[in-house]
mmCIF file of C-alpha atoms and ligand atoms in Angstrom:
data_model
loop_
_atom_site.group_PDB
_atom_site.id
_atom_site.type_symbol
_atom_site.label_atom_id
_atom_site.label_comp_id
_atom_site.label_asym_id
_atom_site.label_seq_id
_atom_site.Cartn_x
_atom_site.Cartn_y
_atom_site.Cartn_z
ATOM 1 C CA MET A 1 0.146 -0.028 0.067
ATOM 2 C CA SER A 2 1.539 3.618 -0.892
ATOM 3 C CA PRO A 3 1.555 6.154 2.244
ATOM 4 C CA SER A 4 -0.759 8.222 1.999
ATOM 5 C CA LEU A 5 0.531 12.294 2.464
ATOM 6 C CA ASN A 6 -1.262 14.944 4.508
ATOM 7 C CA THR A 7 -0.200 17.716 2.893
ATOM 8 C CA ASP A 8 -1.510 20.143 5.201
ATOM 9 C CA ALA A 9 0.439 18.346 8.464
ATOM 10 C CA LYS A 10 3.267 18.644 5.722
ATOM 11 C CA LYS A 11 2.992 22.244 5.031
ATOM 12 C CA THR A 12 2.823 23.656 8.377
ATOM 13 C CA LEU A 13 6.075 21.017 9.357
ATOM 14 C CA LEU A 14 8.172 22.000 7.025
ATOM 15 C CA ARG A 15 7.454 25.641 7.210
ATOM 16 C CA LYS A 16 9.010 25.218 11.212
ATOM 17 C CA ILE A 17 12.294 24.328 9.404
ATOM 18 C CA PRO A 18 14.110 27.504 10.415
ATOM 19 C CA HIS A 19 16.093 29.616 7.447
ATOM 20 C CA GLY A 20 18.349 32.117 6.542
ATOM 21 C CA VAL A 21 17.872 35.036 3.973
ATOM 22 C CA PHE A 22 20.718 34.679 1.552
ATOM 23 C CA ILE A 23 21.963 36.606 -1.537
ATOM 24 C CA CYS A 24 23.462 34.043 -4.035
ATOM 25 C CA GLY A 25 25.663 35.724 -7.090
ATOM 26 C CA VAL A 26 25.935 34.340 -10.236
ATOM 27 C CA ALA A 27 28.059 35.407 -13.290
ATOM 28 C CA GLU A 28 28.370 34.338 -16.430
ATOM 29 C CA GLY A 29 30.804 36.387 -18.318
ATOM 30 C CA GLU A 30 30.435 39.566 -18.560
ATOM 31 C CA VAL A 31 26.470 39.021 -16.826
ATOM 32 C CA ILE A 32 25.472 39.098 -13.435
ATOM 33 C CA ASN A 33 22.773 38.194 -11.384
ATOM 34 C CA GLY A 34 21.624 37.607 -7.827
ATOM 35 C CA PHE A 35 18.375 36.316 -5.618
ATOM 36 C CA THR A 36 17.118 36.102 -2.612
ATOM 37 C CA ALA A 37 17.490 32.251 -1.513
ATOM 38 C CA SER A 38 16.837 30.965 2.217
ATOM 39 C CA TRP A 39 16.863 27.302 1.226
ATOM 40 C CA VAL A 40 19.955 27.080 2.300
ATOM 41 C CA THR A 41 22.407 25.220 4.863
ATOM 42 C CA GLN A 42 26.097 23.938 5.704
ATOM 43 C CA GLY A 43 26.667 20.412 4.262
ATOM 44 C CA SER A 44 29.772 19.679 5.617
ATOM 45 C CA PHE A 45 33.317 20.973 7.739
ATOM 46 C CA GLU A 46 36.254 19.485 5.657
ATOM 47 C CA PRO A 47 36.126 20.070 3.013
ATOM 48 C CA PRO A 48 33.368 23.062 3.529
ATOM 49 C CA LEU A 49 30.105 22.430 2.066
ATOM 50 C CA VAL A 50 27.226 24.274 1.557
ATOM 51 C CA VAL A 51 23.890 23.144 0.654
ATOM 52 C CA MET A 52 21.196 25.191 -1.347
ATOM 53 C CA ALA A 53 17.925 24.794 -3.439
ATOM 54 C CA VAL A 54 16.937 26.666 -6.693
ATOM 55 C CA ARG A 55 13.773 26.859 -8.319
ATOM 56 C CA ALA A 56 14.141 24.820 -11.447
ATOM 57 C CA ASP A 57 12.696 27.610 -13.852
ATOM 58 C CA SER A 58 14.988 30.437 -12.376
ATOM 59 C CA THR A 59 17.846 32.692 -14.172
ATOM 60 C CA SER A 60 19.899 31.666 -12.042
ATOM 61 C CA ASN A 61 19.606 28.162 -11.905
ATOM 62 C CA GLY A 62 20.712 27.887 -15.539
ATOM 63 C CA ILE A 63 24.034 30.003 -14.489
ATOM 64 C CA ILE A 64 25.045 28.085 -12.100
ATOM 65 C CA GLN A 65 24.907 24.835 -13.973
ATOM 66 C CA ARG A 66 26.360 26.096 -17.121
ATOM 67 C CA THR A 67 29.166 27.944 -14.832
ATOM 68 C CA GLY A 68 29.470 25.386 -11.701
ATOM 69 C CA ARG A 69 29.693 28.414 -9.368
ATOM 70 C CA PHE A 70 27.745 30.443 -7.200
ATOM 71 C CA SER A 71 28.127 32.857 -4.078
ATOM 72 C CA LEU A 72 26.087 33.154 -0.883
ATOM 73 C CA ASN A 73 25.712 36.498 0.711
ATOM 74 C CA VAL A 74 24.902 36.896 4.161
ATOM 75 C CA LEU A 75 22.185 39.757 5.246
ATOM 76 C CA ALA A 76 22.700 41.365 8.523
ATOM 77 C CA ALA A 77 19.075 41.466 10.157
ATOM 78 C CA ASP A 78 18.689 44.887 9.093
ATOM 79 C CA GLN A 79 18.733 44.340 5.665
ATOM 80 C CA LYS A 80 15.230 42.887 4.739
ATOM 81 C CA ASP A 81 14.953 46.147 2.218
ATOM 82 C CA LEU A 82 17.405 44.413 0.111
ATOM 83 C CA ALA A 83 16.269 40.834 0.231
ATOM 84 C CA ALA A 84 12.924 42.625 -0.969
ATOM 85 C CA VAL A 85 15.195 44.107 -4.125
ATOM 86 C CA PHE A 86 16.586 41.383 -5.157
ATOM 87 C CA PHE A 87 13.131 38.439 -5.348
ATOM 88 C CA LYS A 88 11.759 41.270 -7.287
ATOM 89 C CA PRO A 89 11.174 40.885 -10.830
ATOM 90 C CA GLN A 90 14.012 43.597 -12.948
ATOM 91 C CA LYS A 91 14.769 45.725 -16.106
ATOM 92 C CA GLY A 92 17.327 43.532 -17.098
ATOM 93 C CA ILE A 93 19.396 41.208 -15.819
ATOM 94 C CA GLY A 94 21.803 41.837 -13.166
ATOM 95 C CA GLY A 95 19.622 45.126 -12.220
ATOM 96 C CA ARG A 96 18.816 44.140 -8.841
ATOM 97 C CA PHE A 97 22.645 44.869 -8.434
ATOM 98 C CA ASP A 98 21.803 48.460 -8.773
ATOM 99 C CA ALA A 99 20.325 48.855 -5.078
ATOM 100 C CA ALA A 100 23.670 47.407 -3.481
ATOM 101 C CA PRO A 101 27.504 48.485 -4.263
ATOM 102 C CA TYR A 102 29.910 44.840 -4.683
ATOM 103 C CA ASN A 103 32.479 43.351 -5.497
ATOM 104 C CA LEU A 104 33.833 40.573 -7.607
ATOM 105 C CA GLY A 105 35.805 37.653 -5.647
ATOM 106 C CA GLU A 106 38.640 35.348 -6.414
ATOM 107 C CA LEU A 107 35.565 33.474 -8.216
ATOM 108 C CA GLY A 108 34.518 35.978 -10.284
ATOM 109 C CA LEU A 109 31.294 36.371 -8.154
ATOM 110 C CA PRO A 110 29.644 39.164 -6.696
ATOM 111 C CA LEU A 111 29.676 40.176 -2.866
ATOM 112 C CA LEU A 112 27.775 42.235 -1.568
ATOM 113 C CA SER A 113 29.906 45.297 0.350
ATOM 114 C CA ASP A 114 27.046 45.748 2.286
ATOM 115 C CA ALA A 115 26.429 42.236 3.626
ATOM 116 C CA LEU A 116 28.069 40.568 6.485
ATOM 117 C CA GLY A 117 30.128 38.697 3.887
ATOM 118 C CA GLY A 118 29.801 36.099 1.652
ATOM 119 C CA VAL A 119 31.432 33.039 -0.062
ATOM 120 C CA GLU A 120 32.289 31.690 -2.940
ATOM 121 C CA CYS A 121 31.571 28.270 -4.079
ATOM 122 C CA GLU A 122 32.166 26.102 -6.434
ATOM 123 C CA LEU A 123 29.478 23.017 -7.719
ATOM 124 C CA VAL A 124 30.326 19.394 -6.857
ATOM 125 C CA GLY A 125 27.102 18.045 -6.826
ATOM 126 C CA GLN A 126 23.042 18.346 -7.870
ATOM 127 C CA VAL A 127 19.652 17.213 -7.506
ATOM 128 C CA ASN A 128 17.545 16.954 -10.514
ATOM 129 C CA HIS A 129 13.938 16.002 -8.967
ATOM 130 C CA GLY A 130 10.922 18.060 -8.455
ATOM 131 C CA ASP A 131 10.719 21.919 -8.551
ATOM 132 C CA HIS A 132 14.042 23.010 -7.386
ATOM 133 C CA THR A 133 17.676 21.878 -8.280
ATOM 134 C CA VAL A 134 19.456 20.968 -4.551
ATOM 135 C CA PHE A 135 23.087 22.263 -5.309
ATOM 136 C CA VAL A 136 25.799 21.038 -3.103
ATOM 137 C CA GLY A 137 28.558 23.666 -3.361
ATOM 138 C CA GLU A 138 32.714 23.690 -1.921
ATOM 139 C CA VAL A 139 33.232 26.759 -0.342
ATOM 140 C CA LYS A 140 36.466 28.356 -1.941
ATOM 141 C CA THR A 141 37.230 31.685 -0.794
ATOM 142 C CA ALA A 142 35.625 33.768 1.963
ATOM 143 C CA GLN A 143 35.093 37.747 2.681
ATOM 144 C CA LEU A 144 33.736 38.827 5.862
ATOM 145 C CA ASN A 145 33.135 42.832 5.779
ATOM 146 C CA ARG A 146 31.817 42.835 9.646
ATOM 147 C CA ASP A 147 30.378 40.542 12.096
ATOM 148 C CA GLY A 148 27.013 41.444 13.083
ATOM 149 C CA VAL A 149 23.854 39.427 13.389
ATOM 150 C CA ALA A 150 22.260 37.296 10.631
ATOM 151 C CA LEU A 151 18.757 38.607 8.805
ATOM 152 C CA GLU A 152 16.402 35.043 9.776
ATOM 153 C CA LEU A 153 13.034 34.404 7.390
ATOM 154 C CA SER A 154 11.125 34.315 10.490
ATOM 155 C CA ALA A 155 11.814 37.667 11.172
ATOM 156 C CA THR A 156 10.860 39.105 7.943
ATOM 157 C CA GLY A 157 7.068 37.666 7.717
ATOM 158 C CA TRP A 158 7.511 36.689 4.725
ATOM 159 C CA THR A 159 7.463 32.430 4.299
ATOM 160 C CA TYR A 160 9.257 30.130 1.311
ATOM 161 C CA GLY A 161 8.612 26.638 1.995
ATOM 162 C CA GLY A 162 5.653 24.185 3.118
HETATM 163 C C1 FMN B 1 11.297 35.080 1.442
HETATM 164 C C2 FMN B 1 11.930 34.140 0.096
HETATM 165 C C3 FMN B 1 13.209 33.465 0.412
HETATM 166 C C4 FMN B 1 13.633 32.653 -1.189
HETATM 167 N N1 FMN B 1 13.909 31.416 -0.788
HETATM 168 C C5 FMN B 1 14.561 30.996 -2.258
HETATM 169 C C6 FMN B 1 15.405 29.593 -2.334
HETATM 170 O O1 FMN B 1 15.915 29.319 -1.638
HETATM 171 N N2 FMN B 1 15.639 29.182 -3.351
HETATM 172 C C7 FMN B 1 15.104 29.740 -4.634
HETATM 173 O O2 FMN B 1 15.382 29.491 -5.863
HETATM 174 N N3 FMN B 1 14.003 30.925 -4.594
HETATM 175 C C8 FMN B 1 13.757 31.715 -3.652
HETATM 176 N N4 FMN B 1 13.158 32.480 -3.641
HETATM 177 C C9 FMN B 1 12.266 33.132 -5.108
HETATM 178 C C10 FMN B 1 13.734 33.838 -5.441
HETATM 179 O O3 FMN B 1 14.099 34.951 -4.857
HETATM 180 C C11 FMN B 1 12.848 34.492 -7.069
HETATM 181 O O4 FMN B 1 12.799 33.253 -7.816
HETATM 182 C C12 FMN B 1 14.160 35.147 -7.774
HETATM 183 O O5 FMN B 1 13.239 36.116 -8.697
HETATM 184 C C13 FMN B 1 14.588 34.483 -8.431
HETATM 185 O O6 FMN B 1 15.230 35.496 -9.831
HETATM 186 P P1 FMN B 1 16.378 34.920 -11.247
HETATM 187 O O7 FMN B 1 14.828 34.298 -12.026
HETATM 188 O O8 FMN B 1 16.673 36.333 -11.852
HETATM 189 O O9 FMN B 1 17.204 33.544 -10.945
HETATM 190 C C14 FMN B 1 12.629 32.914 -2.430
HETATM 191 C C15 FMN B 1 11.539 34.251 -2.353
HETATM 192 C C16 FMN B 1 11.346 34.572 -1.019
HETATM 193 C C17 FMN B 1 10.283 35.795 -1.058
#
């Protein structure tokens, strides 16, 4: 007998998984892009791995698959407005970066100057199953701009999950 999923219970429970709010950066040739990501966690100490799920139909998903790299910027607790910029539709690809100064790291990926900091990752694995791709990245560079309290999804009133 196949199991029956209680979808209401599933939604309530999955929304209790705590999440941060990050800006993922990607670059392909002259093109840069970034988007708000909350489905992010650490996956290994040694080597240092991070795991991130990215909408299969998003612009950035294709760029990550083609270039094999991405950055993750850690927002400060008072940067909810910046997170909103990075999930709203943009005029042209990369346009969201008009709202925030950045530099390119050693891997050529955007690192937001006003974030607490950011890491650059090389893709070491992925799972293509469902409406998001689960990417596993090995952390190759880390830039700490300042230490502080990070933005958490629970503090924003937004939901992404369930
Ligand atoms: C609170 C919040 C969290 C989000 N988390 C993710 C996420 O973890 N992964 C993802 O692919 N999209 C996430 N999104 C949606 C993307 O930010 C959004 O689809 C974005 O427009 C994708 O940009 P792109 O198409 O330019 O790559 C989230 C949106 C919100 C509002």
